[in-house]
Amino acid sequence: MGEFVSKEQHHVGIRVPSDWIIESDFMDSYRKGDPLRAIAKAADRDLEEVCLLIIAESSPSDELERSRAVRRRASATNEVLLANEEMIERLHASGIDRDEIPKVLKALGISVDIPTAAELLHIRGIPGGQTVEDIPTRRIGDKLSLLYIAGVHHKIEPDYQLALGKMSLTAVSELRDTLNSRLPYRRMAEILAVIETTALAIRARTITTISHEDYESAMQAVSRRLGSITNDPDGPWPVPGRTLRARYGHGSWESLLNSVGLRVLSSDHRFTELDYLDVLDRSTEECMQFGNPMDIEFYDQWVIAAAAVREEHPSAVELIRRYGSWEAAIEVILPQEEEADEEPDTHEFYWGFPFGFEDESLAINEAKSQREAEEWHQAGELIGQLLAKMPWNSFLRVEYDGNEEVTTRPYAQATPSADGVWCEIVSEQYLPAAEWPINRRYFANNDWAAPDDEAPNWWKARVPLTDAGHQVVLGLRLGRGCRDAHRLRWSTGEFPSGPGPDGGVTIDRALEGEVQTLRNAS
C-alpha cells in the first residue's frame, strides 16, 4: 500500500512528520499530470497535505515529467471541449454539475480525459484558447537570440571562419534586418560568430543548458553593454525570455531549449523570480475578479487551463517548496496591512488590488486623491528640473523619510549622461520586503530591469531628461509603497568623489519659493 517516511523531511522550512504515510501511487499520479484535486480525493487527504507529501518524495525530474504531461493532456482535452462546446453549454444549462459533464460526454461516446476536463470546465474562458491568428510568429531572429545569449553566458569564444563558412545567408540577412544599421560591422561579425560557435558547441555537447534566470541576466548585461541595437518594431533584440517562450517554445522554456538542441536539467531552470511573482499576481487577481478562493485547488485548475493555451507556470507544489507554505506564497503579493493608528487610504490602487469607496466619502477621497497626485507630479517636475542642470559626472539621490524606526529607507538614484538618465530604485537586497513593502509587479510591468550582479537595484537606462524625475518618484510611490510626497528629500553628489548627499531639498521648501541650485541640493 505505502511506506513510512523514515525521517523528517526539510524543504525551505517545510517539515513532514515522520508518521505520515506516503502512498506509492501518489507520485505516479503526480508525474502523469493528474489534477491535485483528483489525487487528494483518491487518497482522502486535504490538498496541502498532498502537496507536502509530494515535496517529501519528488525530485526535479518529477516536476519536469508532470509539466510535460499537463501540457500534453490539457492541450488535447481543450481541443475536445472546443469541438463539443455547444453540447457542453446545453448540459450546463440543464443543471448538470461541471464535474459531471465530462462523464456525460464519455457516456455519449466522446473520448475525453475526464479529470483534466473537469478542471478546465471550472475555469472561465475554457473551452477556448488561442486561435491560429493569436499564436506569435516564430522567427529565425528569436532562435538566434537564444543561441547568442547562451554563448555569452557560457563565455564562448567566437570562431569567425566557422561563422563565415557555415552560417546560412537567411539567418545573416534576418539578423542584419533586425539590428540597428548603425551597429559597427565588427560588432555584427562578433554576434554572428558567437551564434555559430555556440551552435557547434551544442552539437558537441560542451554546452547542454541555460536556465531562464541565467538567460535573463545575460540578456540584460548585453543590452546594457550594446545599448539599443535593434530596428525591430516587435521588440528588442536580444529577445526577453518570456517573449521567446511565447513565440518559440509553446509557452515552455524546456520546449524552447529543445528547439536549439539544449535541454532543461532541473525544474528550477524553467522560471525566474519574476515568473513566480507574476503567476501569483495573475492568479490572485483572477480569484478576486470572479470571486474564487485563493486556494491550491483553484490555482492547480488555473495552471492546467494555462497549459491548454500554451502557457507554462510553476505548479502549486513548486510554489509551496519555494515559499515554505501556501499561505506564505499568497502573502508575498497580498496588500500590506495598514498600521492600526493610521487612517485607511481607501482611494489608491495599492499593490494592484483596488479598495472600494464608501458612497458618502467619495467626493472627499477623490479630492484627496487629486491633491496627492498633483503633489507627486510636482515632485517629479522639481527633480527633473534639477537633473537638467547637473553635469554628467554627478548623481541625484532621492530618499523617503517615512519611518524613524527603519534605518534603511527607500531611496532612488539618477545619473544623467549623454544618452539620457540612468535611474534606479532600491531593491530587496538593500531594503528587504520584511522591512519595507515592494511591488515587483509594478517594476516588471513598467520596463524596470530586475536586479542582478552588475546592477543590484531595479534600474532603467536612457530615460529622457523630461521624464526621469517622474520615473523616479513613481518608482518610489508605486514600486516601494511611499505614500506622502512631503517626506521626499533629494540631494546631489559627484563621482568619483565630491559632496555627498547630506543636504537636500524638499517639496515643501521648493513650493515655498526656495530656488533649487546645485549648491543647496548638495
PDB file of N, CA and C in Angstrom, residues 113-173:
ATOM      1  N   ASP A 113     -10.490  13.139 -21.585  1.00  0.00           N
ATOM      2  CA  ASP A 113      -9.742  12.948 -20.341  1.00  0.00           C
ATOM      3  C   ASP A 113     -10.594  13.540 -19.219  1.00  0.00           C
ATOM      4  N   ILE A 114     -11.294  12.682 -18.473  1.00  0.00           N
ATOM      5  CA  ILE A 114     -12.293  13.154 -17.509  1.00  0.00           C
ATOM      6  C   ILE A 114     -11.686  14.046 -16.412  1.00  0.00           C
ATOM      7  N   PRO A 115     -10.596  13.656 -15.729  1.00  0.00           N
ATOM      8  CA  PRO A 115     -10.067  14.523 -14.657  1.00  0.00           C
ATOM      9  C   PRO A 115      -9.603  15.882 -15.177  1.00  0.00           C
ATOM     10  N   THR A 116      -8.910  15.895 -16.318  1.00  0.00           N
ATOM     11  CA  THR A 116      -8.423  17.166 -16.863  1.00  0.00           C
ATOM     12  C   THR A 116      -9.578  18.020 -17.350  1.00  0.00           C
ATOM     13  N   ALA A 117     -10.556  17.416 -17.997  1.00  0.00           N
ATOM     14  CA  ALA A 117     -11.709  18.168 -18.483  1.00  0.00           C
ATOM     15  C   ALA A 117     -12.471  18.811 -17.330  1.00  0.00           C
ATOM     16  N   ALA A 118     -12.612  18.081 -16.226  1.00  0.00           N
ATOM     17  CA  ALA A 118     -13.318  18.638 -15.071  1.00  0.00           C
ATOM     18  C   ALA A 118     -12.630  19.897 -14.561  1.00  0.00           C
ATOM     19  N   GLU A 119     -11.286  19.897 -14.543  1.00  0.00           N
ATOM     20  CA  GLU A 119     -10.560  21.088 -14.086  1.00  0.00           C
ATOM     21  C   GLU A 119     -10.721  22.241 -15.073  1.00  0.00           C
ATOM     22  N   LEU A 120     -10.630  21.954 -16.368  1.00  0.00           N
ATOM     23  CA  LEU A 120     -10.746  23.017 -17.363  1.00  0.00           C
ATOM     24  C   LEU A 120     -12.125  23.668 -17.345  1.00  0.00           C
ATOM     25  N   LEU A 121     -13.157  22.883 -17.087  1.00  0.00           N
ATOM     26  CA  LEU A 121     -14.510  23.429 -17.093  1.00  0.00           C
ATOM     27  C   LEU A 121     -14.784  24.325 -15.887  1.00  0.00           C
ATOM     28  N   HIS A 122     -13.907  24.322 -14.900  1.00  0.00           N
ATOM     29  CA  HIS A 122     -14.066  25.201 -13.745  1.00  0.00           C
ATOM     30  C   HIS A 122     -13.436  26.575 -13.968  1.00  0.00           C
ATOM     31  N   ILE A 123     -12.695  26.739 -15.065  1.00  0.00           N
ATOM     32  CA  ILE A 123     -12.002  28.000 -15.336  1.00  0.00           C
ATOM     33  C   ILE A 123     -12.720  28.735 -16.454  1.00  0.00           C
ATOM     34  N   ARG A 124     -12.987  30.032 -16.252  1.00  0.00           N
ATOM     35  CA  ARG A 124     -13.654  30.837 -17.262  1.00  0.00           C
ATOM     36  C   ARG A 124     -12.782  30.930 -18.510  1.00  0.00           C
ATOM     37  N   GLY A 125     -13.436  30.908 -19.669  1.00  0.00           N
ATOM     38  CA  GLY A 125     -12.701  31.002 -20.928  1.00  0.00           C
ATOM     39  C   GLY A 125     -12.320  29.669 -21.516  1.00  0.00           C
ATOM     40  N   ILE A 126     -12.564  28.578 -20.782  1.00  0.00           N
ATOM     41  CA  ILE A 126     -12.299  27.234 -21.283  1.00  0.00           C
ATOM     42  C   ILE A 126     -13.644  26.540 -21.400  1.00  0.00           C
ATOM     43  N   PRO A 127     -13.993  25.876 -22.532  1.00  0.00           N
ATOM     44  CA  PRO A 127     -13.122  25.653 -23.680  1.00  0.00           C
ATOM     45  C   PRO A 127     -12.875  26.933 -24.469  1.00  0.00           C
ATOM     46  N   GLY A 128     -11.803  26.913 -25.247  1.00  0.00           N
ATOM     47  CA  GLY A 128     -11.377  28.086 -25.995  1.00  0.00           C
ATOM     48  C   GLY A 128      -9.907  28.007 -26.271  1.00  0.00           C
ATOM     49  N   GLY A 129      -9.226  29.108 -26.022  1.00  0.00           N
ATOM     50  CA  GLY A 129      -7.790  29.111 -26.240  1.00  0.00           C
ATOM     51  C   GLY A 129      -7.410  29.983 -27.409  1.00  0.00           C
ATOM     52  N   GLN A 130      -6.177  29.868 -27.827  1.00  0.00           N
ATOM     53  CA  GLN A 130      -5.656  30.715 -28.882  1.00  0.00           C
ATOM     54  C   GLN A 130      -6.079  30.204 -30.261  1.00  0.00           C
ATOM     55  N   THR A 131      -6.456  31.144 -31.097  1.00  0.00           N
ATOM     56  CA  THR A 131      -6.667  30.810 -32.499  1.00  0.00           C
ATOM     57  C   THR A 131      -5.327  30.863 -33.206  1.00  0.00           C
ATOM     58  N   VAL A 132      -5.326  30.453 -34.468  1.00  0.00           N
ATOM     59  CA  VAL A 132      -4.079  30.490 -35.227  1.00  0.00           C
ATOM     60  C   VAL A 132      -3.538  31.906 -35.288  1.00  0.00           C
ATOM     61  N   GLU A 133      -4.453  32.900 -35.406  1.00  0.00           N
ATOM     62  CA  GLU A 133      -4.014  34.289 -35.508  1.00  0.00           C
ATOM     63  C   GLU A 133      -3.362  34.770 -34.219  1.00  0.00           C
ATOM     64  N   ASP A 134      -3.744  34.197 -33.059  1.00  0.00           N
ATOM     65  CA  ASP A 134      -3.222  34.654 -31.778  1.00  0.00           C
ATOM     66  C   ASP A 134      -1.821  34.136 -31.491  1.00  0.00           C
ATOM     67  N   ILE A 135      -1.426  33.044 -32.127  1.00  0.00           N
ATOM     68  CA  ILE A 135      -0.151  32.416 -31.801  1.00  0.00           C
ATOM     69  C   ILE A 135       0.984  33.245 -32.382  1.00  0.00           C
ATOM     70  N   PRO A 136       1.922  33.701 -31.530  1.00  0.00           N
ATOM     71  CA  PRO A 136       3.019  34.526 -32.040  1.00  0.00           C
ATOM     72  C   PRO A 136       3.812  33.804 -33.124  1.00  0.00           C
ATOM     73  N   THR A 137       4.275  34.565 -34.104  1.00  0.00           N
ATOM     74  CA  THR A 137       5.020  34.006 -35.228  1.00  0.00           C
ATOM     75  C   THR A 137       6.432  33.623 -34.818  1.00  0.00           C
ATOM     76  N   ARG A 138       6.843  32.440 -35.210  1.00  0.00           N
ATOM     77  CA  ARG A 138       8.225  32.032 -34.992  1.00  0.00           C
ATOM     78  C   ARG A 138       9.126  32.756 -35.981  1.00  0.00           C
ATOM     79  N   ARG A 139      10.267  33.207 -35.493  1.00  0.00           N
ATOM     80  CA  ARG A 139      11.190  33.916 -36.360  1.00  0.00           C
ATOM     81  C   ARG A 139      12.599  33.397 -36.132  1.00  0.00           C
ATOM     82  N   ILE A 140      13.411  33.447 -37.182  1.00  0.00           N
ATOM     83  CA  ILE A 140      14.793  32.987 -37.050  1.00  0.00           C
ATOM     84  C   ILE A 140      15.514  33.827 -36.006  1.00  0.00           C
ATOM     85  N   GLY A 141      15.214  35.124 -35.957  1.00  0.00           N
ATOM     86  CA  GLY A 141      15.884  36.004 -35.010  1.00  0.00           C
ATOM     87  C   GLY A 141      15.682  35.599 -33.566  1.00  0.00           C
ATOM     88  N   ASP A 142      14.550  34.957 -33.252  1.00  0.00           N
ATOM     89  CA  ASP A 142      14.306  34.504 -31.886  1.00  0.00           C
ATOM     90  C   ASP A 142      15.281  33.395 -31.500  1.00  0.00           C
ATOM     91  N   LYS A 143      15.427  32.434 -32.393  1.00  0.00           N
ATOM     92  CA  LYS A 143      16.350  31.326 -32.113  1.00  0.00           C
ATOM     93  C   LYS A 143      17.792  31.837 -32.043  1.00  0.00           C
ATOM     94  N   LEU A 144      18.133  32.788 -32.907  1.00  0.00           N
ATOM     95  CA  LEU A 144      19.483  33.355 -32.884  1.00  0.00           C
ATOM     96  C   LEU A 144      19.737  34.083 -31.564  1.00  0.00           C
ATOM     97  N   SER A 145      18.710  34.722 -31.011  1.00  0.00           N
ATOM     98  CA  SER A 145      18.843  35.391 -29.718  1.00  0.00           C
ATOM     99  C   SER A 145      19.192  34.396 -28.623  1.00  0.00           C
ATOM    100  N   LEU A 146      18.504  33.256 -28.608  1.00  0.00           N
ATOM    101  CA  LEU A 146      18.792  32.225 -27.610  1.00  0.00           C
ATOM    102  C   LEU A 146      20.217  31.710 -27.758  1.00  0.00           C
ATOM    103  N   LEU A 147      20.637  31.445 -28.991  1.00  0.00           N
ATOM    104  CA  LEU A 147      21.991  30.945 -29.211  1.00  0.00           C
ATOM    105  C   LEU A 147      23.041  31.976 -28.788  1.00  0.00           C
ATOM    106  N   TYR A 148      22.813  33.244 -29.127  1.00  0.00           N
ATOM    107  CA  TYR A 148      23.798  34.273 -28.797  1.00  0.00           C
ATOM    108  C   TYR A 148      23.931  34.449 -27.285  1.00  0.00           C
ATOM    109  N   ILE A 149      22.816  34.550 -26.577  1.00  0.00           N
ATOM    110  CA  ILE A 149      22.873  34.757 -25.133  1.00  0.00           C
ATOM    111  C   ILE A 149      23.434  33.521 -24.426  1.00  0.00           C
ATOM    112  N   ALA A 150      23.094  32.329 -24.925  1.00  0.00           N
ATOM    113  CA  ALA A 150      23.694  31.112 -24.353  1.00  0.00           C
ATOM    114  C   ALA A 150      25.205  31.139 -24.524  1.00  0.00           C
ATOM    115  N   GLY A 151      25.671  31.597 -25.689  1.00  0.00           N
ATOM    116  CA  GLY A 151      27.111  31.698 -25.913  1.00  0.00           C
ATOM    117  C   GLY A 151      27.768  32.718 -25.011  1.00  0.00           C
ATOM    118  N   VAL A 152      27.109  33.872 -24.827  1.00  0.00           N
ATOM    119  CA  VAL A 152      27.647  34.894 -23.922  1.00  0.00           C
ATOM    120  C   VAL A 152      27.727  34.353 -22.503  1.00  0.00           C
ATOM    121  N   HIS A 153      26.654  33.698 -22.050  1.00  0.00           N
ATOM    122  CA  HIS A 153      26.637  33.161 -20.682  1.00  0.00           C
ATOM    123  C   HIS A 153      27.738  32.131 -20.464  1.00  0.00           C
ATOM    124  N   HIS A 154      27.953  31.279 -21.464  1.00  0.00           N
ATOM    125  CA  HIS A 154      28.968  30.221 -21.324  1.00  0.00           C
ATOM    126  C   HIS A 154      30.355  30.666 -21.796  1.00  0.00           C
ATOM    127  N   LYS A 155      30.489  31.978 -22.083  1.00  0.00           N
ATOM    128  CA  LYS A 155      31.787  32.561 -22.448  1.00  0.00           C
ATOM    129  C   LYS A 155      32.415  31.874 -23.672  1.00  0.00           C
ATOM    130  N   ILE A 156      31.604  31.694 -24.704  1.00  0.00           N
ATOM    131  CA  ILE A 156      32.082  31.090 -25.951  1.00  0.00           C
ATOM    132  C   ILE A 156      32.952  32.091 -26.714  1.00  0.00           C
ATOM    133  N   GLU A 157      34.114  31.650 -27.142  1.00  0.00           N
ATOM    134  CA  GLU A 157      34.982  32.477 -27.969  1.00  0.00           C
ATOM    135  C   GLU A 157      34.537  32.361 -29.430  1.00  0.00           C
ATOM    136  N   PRO A 158      34.260  33.479 -30.092  1.00  0.00           N
ATOM    137  CA  PRO A 158      33.733  33.411 -31.469  1.00  0.00           C
ATOM    138  C   PRO A 158      34.759  32.885 -32.467  1.00  0.00           C
ATOM    139  N   ASP A 159      34.322  32.000 -33.338  1.00  0.00           N
ATOM    140  CA  ASP A 159      35.147  31.469 -34.423  1.00  0.00           C
ATOM    141  C   ASP A 159      34.642  32.113 -35.723  1.00  0.00           C
ATOM    142  N   TYR A 160      35.355  33.142 -36.187  1.00  0.00           N
ATOM    143  CA  TYR A 160      34.882  33.922 -37.331  1.00  0.00           C
ATOM    144  C   TYR A 160      34.897  33.112 -38.624  1.00  0.00           C
ATOM    145  N   GLN A 161      35.902  32.268 -38.800  1.00  0.00           N
ATOM    146  CA  GLN A 161      35.963  31.460 -40.025  1.00  0.00           C
ATOM    147  C   GLN A 161      34.830  30.453 -40.070  1.00  0.00           C
ATOM    148  N   LEU A 162      34.515  29.873 -38.908  1.00  0.00           N
ATOM    149  CA  LEU A 162      33.401  28.929 -38.844  1.00  0.00           C
ATOM    150  C   LEU A 162      32.100  29.623 -39.237  1.00  0.00           C
ATOM    151  N   ALA A 163      31.861  30.807 -38.667  1.00  0.00           N
ATOM    152  CA  ALA A 163      30.625  31.535 -38.975  1.00  0.00           C
ATOM    153  C   ALA A 163      30.555  31.886 -40.452  1.00  0.00           C
ATOM    154  N   LEU A 164      31.661  32.321 -41.025  1.00  0.00           N
ATOM    155  CA  LEU A 164      31.691  32.686 -42.432  1.00  0.00           C
ATOM    156  C   LEU A 164      31.376  31.488 -43.325  1.00  0.00           C
ATOM    157  N   GLY A 165      31.879  30.320 -42.948  1.00  0.00           N
ATOM    158  CA  GLY A 165      31.700  29.142 -43.790  1.00  0.00           C
ATOM    159  C   GLY A 165      30.373  28.437 -43.606  1.00  0.00           C
ATOM    160  N   LYS A 166      29.749  28.504 -42.394  1.00  0.00           N
ATOM    161  CA  LYS A 166      28.594  27.660 -42.116  1.00  0.00           C
ATOM    162  C   LYS A 166      27.273  28.409 -41.967  1.00  0.00           C
ATOM    163  N   MET A 167      27.296  29.657 -41.513  1.00  0.00           N
ATOM    164  CA  MET A 167      26.040  30.326 -41.182  1.00  0.00           C
ATOM    165  C   MET A 167      25.232  30.588 -42.451  1.00  0.00           C
ATOM    166  N   SER A 168      23.941  30.295 -42.374  1.00  0.00           N
ATOM    167  CA  SER A 168      23.082  30.440 -43.549  1.00  0.00           C
ATOM    168  C   SER A 168      22.889  31.913 -43.895  1.00  0.00           C
ATOM    169  N   LEU A 169      22.768  32.197 -45.180  1.00  0.00           N
ATOM    170  CA  LEU A 169      22.557  33.567 -45.627  1.00  0.00           C
ATOM    171  C   LEU A 169      21.211  34.099 -45.139  1.00  0.00           C
ATOM    172  N   THR A 170      20.224  33.221 -44.984  1.00  0.00           N
ATOM    173  CA  THR A 170      18.914  33.644 -44.480  1.00  0.00           C
ATOM    174  C   THR A 170      19.028  34.177 -43.054  1.00  0.00           C
ATOM    175  N   ALA A 171      19.792  33.450 -42.212  1.00  0.00           N
ATOM    176  CA  ALA A 171      19.979  33.878 -40.825  1.00  0.00           C
ATOM    177  C   ALA A 171      20.726  35.202 -40.763  1.00  0.00           C
ATOM    178  N   VAL A 172      21.777  35.326 -41.579  1.00  0.00           N
ATOM    179  CA  VAL A 172      22.557  36.562 -41.607  1.00  0.00           C
ATOM    180  C   VAL A 172      21.675  37.726 -42.048  1.00  0.00           C
ATOM    181  N   SER A 173      20.879  37.514 -43.071  1.00  0.00           N
ATOM    182  CA  SER A 173      20.026  38.572 -43.601  1.00  0.00           C
ATOM    183  C   SER A 173      18.979  39.006 -42.587  1.00  0.00           C
TER     184      SER A 173
END
